[in-house]
Tab-separated table of C-alpha atoms in Angstrom:
chain	number	residue	atom	x	y	z
A	143	ALA	CA	104.554	101.550	73.609
A	144	ILE	CA	103.063	103.186	76.710
A	145	ALA	CA	106.273	105.036	77.523
A	146	ALA	CA	106.450	106.440	73.986
A	147	PHE	CA	102.833	107.654	74.134
A	148	GLU	CA	103.365	109.137	77.614
A	149	GLU	CA	106.349	111.067	76.260
A	150	SER	CA	104.292	112.217	73.286
A	151	VAL	CA	101.559	113.514	75.613
A	152	LYS	CA	104.179	115.404	77.637
A	153	LEU	CA	105.517	117.008	74.467
A	154	GLN	CA	102.062	117.727	72.968
A	155	PRO	CA	99.552	117.974	75.838
A	156	GLY	CA	96.983	119.733	73.652
A	157	ASN	CA	96.990	117.077	70.925
A	158	ALA	CA	93.814	115.009	71.252
A	159	GLU	CA	95.141	112.145	69.148
A	160	THR	CA	98.128	111.538	71.426
A	161	HIS	CA	95.757	111.183	74.384
A	162	HIS	CA	93.600	108.798	72.362
A	163	PHE	CA	96.571	106.595	71.467
A	164	LEU	CA	97.735	106.570	75.099
A	165	GLU	CA	94.207	105.653	76.188
A	166	GLN	CA	94.218	102.675	73.815
A	167	ALA	CA	97.638	101.533	75.049
A	168	TYR	CA	96.468	101.733	78.667
A	169	ARG	CA	93.321	99.737	77.846
A	170	ARG	CA	95.353	97.013	76.175
A	171	ALA	CA	97.587	96.866	79.257
A	172	GLY	CA	94.574	96.600	81.574
A	173	ARG	CA	95.160	100.024	83.139
A	174	LYS	CA	91.484	100.995	83.239
A	175	ALA	CA	91.759	104.063	85.498
A	176	ASP	CA	94.577	105.526	83.398
A	177	ALA	CA	92.633	104.779	80.220
A	178	GLN	CA	89.533	106.495	81.598
A	179	ARG	CA	91.549	109.587	82.529
A	180	GLU	CA	93.049	109.817	79.046
A	181	SER	CA	89.620	109.285	77.504
A	182	GLN	CA	88.243	112.282	79.408
A	183	ILE	CA	91.171	114.454	78.345
A	184	PHE	CA	90.739	113.313	74.739
A	185	LEU	CA	87.028	114.142	74.765
A	186	LYS	CA	87.600	117.616	76.234
A	187	LEU	CA	90.256	118.419	73.653
A	188	LYS	CA	88.193	117.002	70.791
A	189	GLU	CA	85.120	118.959	71.889
A	190	ALA	CA	87.199	122.148	72.005
A	191	GLU	CA	88.324	121.474	68.414
A	192	ASP	CA	84.862	120.624	67.112
A	193	PRO	CA	81.846	120.293	69.443
A	194	LYS	CA	79.951	118.333	66.775
A	195	ALA	CA	82.671	115.655	66.757
A	196	VAL	CA	81.817	114.513	70.294
A	197	PRO	CA	78.545	112.622	70.756
A	198	ASN	CA	76.327	114.002	73.513
A	199	ALA	CA	78.391	117.174	73.843
A	200	PRO	CA	76.353	120.019	75.315
A	201	ALA	CA	75.055	122.251	72.572
A	202	SER	CA	75.780	125.943	72.709
A	203	PRO	CA	72.707	128.171	72.763
A	204	PRO	CA	71.980	130.079	69.552
A	205	GLY	CA	74.145	133.167	69.329
A	206	GLY	CA	76.858	131.665	71.529
A	207	GLY	CA	75.023	132.393	74.777
A	208	SER	CA	76.512	135.855	75.272
A	209	LYS	CA	74.460	139.019	75.484
């Protein structure tokens, strides 16, 4: 299963769900460092999609912070 998820991530590097599935496969295989890396990638992609979807994501200042 890991090889299939790794291939999926190569084909769709911006797809948060593929990183999440690969993270879960790594965790089940005991590959903690790989799982942690995929978790971080997943969180960054998910936050980019919807900042409210990620707990403890930094909030943007009102007005987007630009002046």
